[in-house]
mmCIF file of C-alpha atoms in Angstrom:
data_model
loop_
_atom_site.group_PDB
_atom_site.id
_atom_site.type_symbol
_atom_site.label_atom_id
_atom_site.label_comp_id
_atom_site.label_asym_id
_atom_site.label_seq_id
_atom_site.Cartn_x
_atom_site.Cartn_y
_atom_site.Cartn_z
ATOM 1 C CA MET A 5 -26.942 -1.087 80.723
ATOM 2 C CA ASN A 6 -26.685 1.685 78.151
ATOM 3 C CA GLN A 7 -28.279 0.592 74.836
ATOM 4 C CA SER A 8 -25.182 1.494 72.824
ATOM 5 C CA VAL A 9 -23.070 -0.613 75.161
ATOM 6 C CA GLU A 10 -25.467 -3.552 74.750
ATOM 7 C CA ARG A 11 -25.280 -3.223 70.978
ATOM 8 C CA LEU A 12 -21.479 -2.938 71.124
ATOM 9 C CA THR A 13 -21.317 -6.239 73.003
ATOM 10 C CA ALA A 14 -23.554 -7.890 70.392
ATOM 11 C CA VAL A 15 -21.423 -6.574 67.517
ATOM 12 C CA GLN A 16 -18.227 -7.787 69.185
ATOM 13 C CA ALA A 17 -19.746 -11.268 69.545
ATOM 14 C CA LYS A 18 -20.740 -11.339 65.868
ATOM 15 C CA ILE A 19 -17.247 -10.226 64.845
ATOM 16 C CA ALA A 20 -15.729 -13.041 66.894
ATOM 17 C CA ALA A 21 -18.079 -15.576 65.286
ATOM 18 C CA ALA A 22 -17.292 -14.310 61.778
ATOM 19 C CA GLU A 23 -13.562 -14.541 62.513
ATOM 20 C CA LYS A 24 -14.034 -18.173 63.508
ATOM 21 C CA SER A 25 -16.016 -18.858 60.347
ATOM 22 C CA ARG A 26 -13.016 -17.943 58.215
ATOM 23 C CA GLY A 27 -10.904 -20.460 60.049
ATOM 24 C CA GLY A 28 -9.133 -18.115 62.405
ATOM 25 C CA THR A 29 -6.764 -16.986 59.673
ATOM 26 C CA GLY A 30 -5.293 -13.496 59.725
ATOM 27 C CA ASP A 31 -4.949 -10.908 62.456
ATOM 28 C CA PRO A 32 -7.870 -10.034 64.726
ATOM 29 C CA VAL A 33 -10.401 -7.728 63.070
ATOM 30 C CA THR A 34 -10.372 -4.117 64.275
ATOM 31 C CA LEU A 35 -13.792 -2.695 65.121
ATOM 32 C CA VAL A 36 -14.092 0.968 64.138
ATOM 33 C CA ALA A 37 -17.081 2.451 65.970
ATOM 34 C CA VAL A 38 -18.485 5.131 63.656
ATOM 35 C CA SER A 39 -19.511 7.991 65.895
ATOM 36 C CA LYS A 40 -20.481 10.676 63.372
ATOM 37 C CA THR A 41 -23.401 12.895 64.530
ATOM 38 C CA TRP A 42 -23.142 11.557 68.085
ATOM 39 C CA SER A 43 -22.033 13.841 70.901
ATOM 40 C CA ALA A 44 -19.109 13.296 73.236
ATOM 41 C CA ASP A 45 -21.518 12.446 76.055
ATOM 42 C CA GLU A 46 -23.224 9.813 73.881
ATOM 43 C CA ILE A 47 -19.879 8.321 72.828
ATOM 44 C CA ARG A 48 -18.358 8.193 76.306
ATOM 45 C CA PRO A 49 -20.248 5.075 77.562
ATOM 46 C CA VAL A 50 -19.010 3.121 74.529
ATOM 47 C CA ILE A 51 -15.439 4.181 75.315
ATOM 48 C CA GLU A 52 -15.890 3.200 78.947
ATOM 49 C CA ALA A 53 -17.171 -0.213 77.776
ATOM 50 C CA GLY A 54 -13.859 -0.834 76.033
ATOM 51 C CA ALA A 55 -14.136 0.461 72.453
ATOM 52 C CA ARG A 56 -10.916 2.200 71.462
ATOM 53 C CA VAL A 57 -11.092 2.851 67.711
ATOM 54 C CA PHE A 58 -13.588 5.399 66.393
ATOM 55 C CA GLY A 59 -14.415 6.855 62.992
ATOM 56 C CA GLU A 60 -15.678 10.271 61.974
ATOM 57 C CA ASN A 61 -16.735 11.591 58.562
ATOM 58 C CA LYS A 62 -16.037 15.306 58.939
ATOM 59 C CA VAL A 63 -12.901 17.073 60.131
ATOM 60 C CA GLN A 64 -14.777 19.957 61.744
ATOM 61 C CA GLU A 65 -17.152 17.733 63.726
ATOM 62 C CA ALA A 66 -14.254 15.637 64.992
ATOM 63 C CA ARG A 67 -12.267 18.729 65.962
ATOM 64 C CA ASP A 68 -15.197 19.971 68.043
ATOM 65 C CA LYS A 69 -15.659 16.847 70.177
ATOM 66 C CA TRP A 70 -12.612 14.560 70.166
ATOM 67 C CA PRO A 71 -9.725 16.560 71.722
ATOM 68 C CA GLY A 72 -11.430 16.406 75.125
ATOM 69 C CA LEU A 73 -12.212 12.712 74.814
ATOM 70 C CA LYS A 74 -8.665 11.920 73.745
ATOM 71 C CA GLN A 75 -7.359 13.884 76.700
ATOM 72 C CA ASP A 76 -9.480 11.745 79.034
ATOM 73 C CA PHE A 77 -8.695 8.511 77.166
ATOM 74 C CA PRO A 78 -5.170 8.848 75.689
ATOM 75 C CA ASP A 79 -5.205 5.378 74.111
ATOM 76 C CA LEU A 80 -8.061 6.147 71.704
ATOM 77 C CA GLU A 81 -7.500 5.895 67.955
ATOM 78 C CA LEU A 82 -9.440 8.242 65.678
ATOM 79 C CA ARG A 83 -9.983 7.539 61.976
ATOM 80 C CA LEU A 84 -11.228 9.838 59.213
ATOM 81 C CA LEU A 85 -13.730 7.937 57.060
ATOM 82 C CA GLY A 86 -15.247 10.761 54.993
ATOM 83 C CA PRO A 87 -13.878 12.587 51.953
ATOM 84 C CA LEU A 88 -10.978 14.908 52.756
ATOM 85 C CA GLN A 89 -10.764 18.325 51.115
ATOM 86 C CA THR A 90 -7.254 19.646 50.589
ATOM 87 C CA ASN A 91 -8.007 22.779 52.638
ATOM 88 C CA LYS A 92 -8.722 20.527 55.649
ATOM 89 C CA VAL A 93 -5.498 18.492 55.404
ATOM 90 C CA ARG A 94 -3.642 20.479 58.068
ATOM 91 C CA ASP A 95 -6.368 19.863 60.664
ATOM 92 C CA ALA A 96 -6.781 16.231 59.586
ATOM 93 C CA VAL A 97 -3.080 15.438 59.981
ATOM 94 C CA ALA A 98 -3.056 17.087 63.410
ATOM 95 C CA LEU A 99 -6.169 15.324 64.714
ATOM 96 C CA PHE A 100 -6.538 11.871 63.137
ATOM 97 C CA ASP A 101 -4.449 8.774 63.751
ATOM 98 C CA VAL A 102 -5.649 7.154 60.512
ATOM 99 C CA ILE A 103 -6.957 8.716 57.270
ATOM 100 C CA GLU A 104 -8.828 6.156 55.164
ATOM 101 C CA THR A 105 -9.854 8.306 52.190
ATOM 102 C CA VAL A 106 -6.765 9.086 50.109
ATOM 103 C CA ASP A 107 -8.099 9.025 46.546
ATOM 104 C CA ARG A 108 -6.399 11.576 44.270
ATOM 105 C CA GLU A 109 -3.013 12.979 43.352
ATOM 106 C CA LYS A 110 -3.585 16.498 44.690
ATOM 107 C CA LEU A 111 -4.599 15.135 48.090
ATOM 108 C CA ALA A 112 -1.582 12.824 48.229
ATOM 109 C CA ALA A 113 0.736 15.735 47.494
ATOM 110 C CA GLU A 114 -0.868 17.930 50.149
ATOM 111 C CA LEU A 115 -0.741 15.146 52.746
ATOM 112 C CA SER A 116 2.951 14.657 51.989
ATOM 113 C CA ARG A 117 3.687 18.368 52.513
ATOM 114 C CA GLU A 118 1.680 18.590 55.726
ATOM 115 C CA ILE A 119 3.156 15.402 57.202
ATOM 116 C CA ARG A 120 6.667 16.761 56.648
ATOM 117 C CA LYS A 121 5.661 20.115 58.100
ATOM 118 C CA GLN A 122 4.011 18.743 61.250
ATOM 119 C CA GLY A 123 6.294 15.784 61.796
ATOM 120 C CA ARG A 124 3.177 13.721 62.447
ATOM 121 C CA ALA A 125 2.236 10.881 60.123
ATOM 122 C CA PRO A 126 -1.274 9.412 60.335
ATOM 123 C CA ARG A 127 -1.553 5.927 58.903
ATOM 124 C CA LEU A 128 -3.055 6.121 55.422
ATOM 125 C CA TYR A 129 -5.492 4.066 53.351
ATOM 126 C CA VAL A 130 -6.359 4.508 49.687
ATOM 127 C CA GLN A 131 -10.104 4.535 49.057
ATOM 128 C CA VAL A 132 -11.152 2.463 46.048
ATOM 129 C CA ASN A 133 -14.428 3.106 44.216
ATOM 130 C CA THR A 134 -15.090 -0.579 43.580
ATOM 131 C CA GLY A 135 -18.490 0.127 42.014
ATOM 132 C CA ARG A 136 -17.116 2.888 39.755
ATOM 133 C CA GLU A 137 -19.942 5.155 40.963
ATOM 134 C CA PRO A 138 -19.495 8.668 39.537
ATOM 135 C CA GLN A 139 -20.976 10.357 42.599
ATOM 136 C CA LYS A 140 -18.731 8.529 45.050
ATOM 137 C CA ALA A 141 -15.170 9.275 46.125
ATOM 138 C CA GLY A 142 -12.404 6.768 45.534
ATOM 139 C CA ILE A 143 -9.839 5.791 42.941
ATOM 140 C CA ASP A 144 -10.914 3.613 40.011
ATOM 141 C CA PRO A 145 -9.988 -0.059 40.562
ATOM 142 C CA ASP A 146 -7.977 -0.110 37.335
ATOM 143 C CA GLU A 147 -5.873 2.814 38.581
ATOM 144 C CA THR A 148 -5.375 1.615 42.146
ATOM 145 C CA VAL A 149 -2.058 -0.203 41.829
ATOM 146 C CA ALA A 150 -0.434 2.673 39.938
ATOM 147 C CA PHE A 151 -1.855 5.253 42.350
ATOM 148 C CA VAL A 152 -0.590 3.405 45.430
ATOM 149 C CA THR A 153 2.845 3.210 43.807
ATOM 150 C CA ARG A 154 2.844 6.971 43.114
ATOM 151 C CA CYS A 155 1.773 7.686 46.700
ATOM 152 C CA GLN A 156 4.737 5.671 47.908
ATOM 153 C CA ASP A 157 7.427 6.527 45.370
ATOM 154 C CA VAL A 158 6.540 10.087 44.307
ATOM 155 C CA HIS A 159 4.977 11.501 47.467
ATOM 156 C CA GLY A 160 6.806 9.411 50.051
ATOM 157 C CA LEU A 161 3.636 8.302 51.786
ATOM 158 C CA GLU A 162 3.382 5.078 53.750
ATOM 159 C CA ILE A 163 0.129 3.426 52.694
ATOM 160 C CA GLU A 164 -1.190 0.907 55.213
ATOM 161 C CA GLY A 165 -4.166 -0.490 53.321
ATOM 162 C CA LEU A 166 -7.185 -0.054 51.062
ATOM 163 C CA MET A 167 -10.768 0.943 51.866
ATOM 164 C CA CYS A 168 -14.048 0.590 49.965
ATOM 165 C CA ILE A 169 -17.767 1.314 50.293
ATOM 166 C CA PRO A 170 -19.750 -1.026 48.005
ATOM 167 C CA PRO A 171 -22.752 0.403 46.119
ATOM 168 C CA ALA A 172 -25.973 0.432 48.100
ATOM 169 C CA GLY A 173 -28.346 -2.348 47.134
ATOM 170 C CA GLU A 174 -25.696 -4.576 45.550
ATOM 171 C CA ASP A 175 -24.239 -7.793 46.875
ATOM 172 C CA PRO A 176 -21.135 -6.493 48.675
ATOM 173 C CA ALA A 177 -19.164 -9.744 48.447
ATOM 174 C CA PRO A 178 -17.741 -9.179 44.933
ATOM 175 C CA HIS A 179 -16.630 -5.699 45.981
ATOM 176 C CA PHE A 180 -14.888 -7.097 49.048
ATOM 177 C CA ASP A 181 -13.189 -9.721 46.891
ATOM 178 C CA LEU A 182 -12.030 -7.025 44.455
ATOM 179 C CA LEU A 183 -10.568 -4.944 47.265
ATOM 180 C CA ALA A 184 -8.779 -7.994 48.655
ATOM 181 C CA LYS A 185 -7.351 -8.756 45.200
ATOM 182 C CA LEU A 186 -6.110 -5.181 44.784
ATOM 183 C CA ALA A 187 -4.599 -5.234 48.276
ATOM 184 C CA ASP A 188 -2.678 -8.371 47.346
ATOM 185 C CA GLU A 189 -1.485 -6.776 44.099
ATOM 186 C CA THR A 190 -0.212 -3.700 45.929
ATOM 187 C CA GLY A 191 1.363 -5.704 48.748
ATOM 188 C CA LEU A 192 -0.887 -4.081 51.360
ATOM 189 C CA LYS A 193 -2.150 -6.227 54.220
ATOM 190 C CA ARG A 194 -4.902 -4.053 55.662
ATOM 191 C CA ARG A 195 -8.416 -3.966 54.201
ATOM 192 C CA SER A 196 -11.029 -1.612 55.617
ATOM 193 C CA MET A 197 -14.379 -2.911 54.410
ATOM 194 C CA GLY A 198 -17.788 -3.677 55.815
ATOM 195 C CA MET A 199 -20.326 -1.530 57.667
ATOM 196 C CA SER A 200 -23.342 -2.145 59.908
ATOM 197 C CA GLY A 201 -25.296 -4.121 57.303
ATOM 198 C CA ASP A 202 -22.515 -6.289 55.944
ATOM 199 C CA TYR A 203 -19.557 -6.397 58.323
ATOM 200 C CA GLU A 204 -19.901 -10.148 58.947
ATOM 201 C CA THR A 205 -19.705 -10.780 55.192
ATOM 202 C CA ALA A 206 -16.712 -8.458 54.950
ATOM 203 C CA ILE A 207 -14.876 -10.403 57.646
ATOM 204 C CA ARG A 208 -15.475 -13.672 55.838
ATOM 205 C CA HIS A 209 -14.011 -12.058 52.710
ATOM 206 C CA GLY A 210 -10.839 -10.865 54.396
ATOM 207 C CA ALA A 211 -11.561 -7.568 56.152
ATOM 208 C CA SER A 212 -8.959 -6.436 58.650
ATOM 209 C CA SER A 213 -11.183 -3.648 59.982
ATOM 210 C CA VAL A 214 -14.927 -2.977 59.846
ATOM 211 C CA ARG A 215 -16.695 0.358 60.251
ATOM 212 C CA VAL A 216 -19.855 -0.032 62.343
ATOM 213 C CA GLY A 217 -22.056 2.898 63.312
ATOM 214 C CA SER A 218 -25.818 2.360 63.533
ATOM 215 C CA ALA A 219 -25.449 -1.231 64.774
ATOM 216 C CA ILE A 220 -23.746 0.255 67.854
ATOM 217 C CA PHE A 221 -25.166 3.731 68.330
ATOM 218 C CA GLY A 222 -28.579 3.187 66.752
ATOM 219 C CA SER A 223 -30.195 5.251 64.006
ATOM 220 C CA ARG A 224 -30.288 8.977 64.515
ATOM 221 C CA THR A 225 -33.858 10.268 64.304
ATOM 222 C CA TYR A 226 -34.659 13.815 63.296
ATOM 223 C CA ALA A 227 -37.782 15.791 64.119
#
């Protein structure tokens, strides 16, 4: 069996166990297989093994490899997980089914214009910088509720949920709890949180989707 497929099976089992540990409450957790830097040929066995939701960090990389895969597997869902520049919004709206990194007014306005223009509306998440890290994308936690409201009322965007990436080296649990609290305050049910090192913790703290890359595809090694 392909190593990525073996790891996918192991991750799916751990997700199921973590769901049980929270008492079976809530909808089933969505596994987002993070396929950045991996080629279409390397991704294909994971698709054939049953994975259907994938995440990419860069618009250009996704545009180069996913149209062919989506043609072969029409039921795939593709999510943008990396920062979105406003000059890439047109391509992002055309290609992605979900954009998880809405984090500023200018981007919200541009997404609104492009969605109206294309008549295609990816599902949207607001990224929250729960650690208030200056080098990291995301809206400040204190501004999240107001920003979600502006996205909805001013820009006419339908926001599905919130997303966060806790600071490296910190206990992620408080960050997951903060995101869950903000989701409740904004009336949003979906919470994208947890990656390869902490997705089981994220599920126990209320994640609705987890973004898992290296635990499925392995670590990319460079010469």
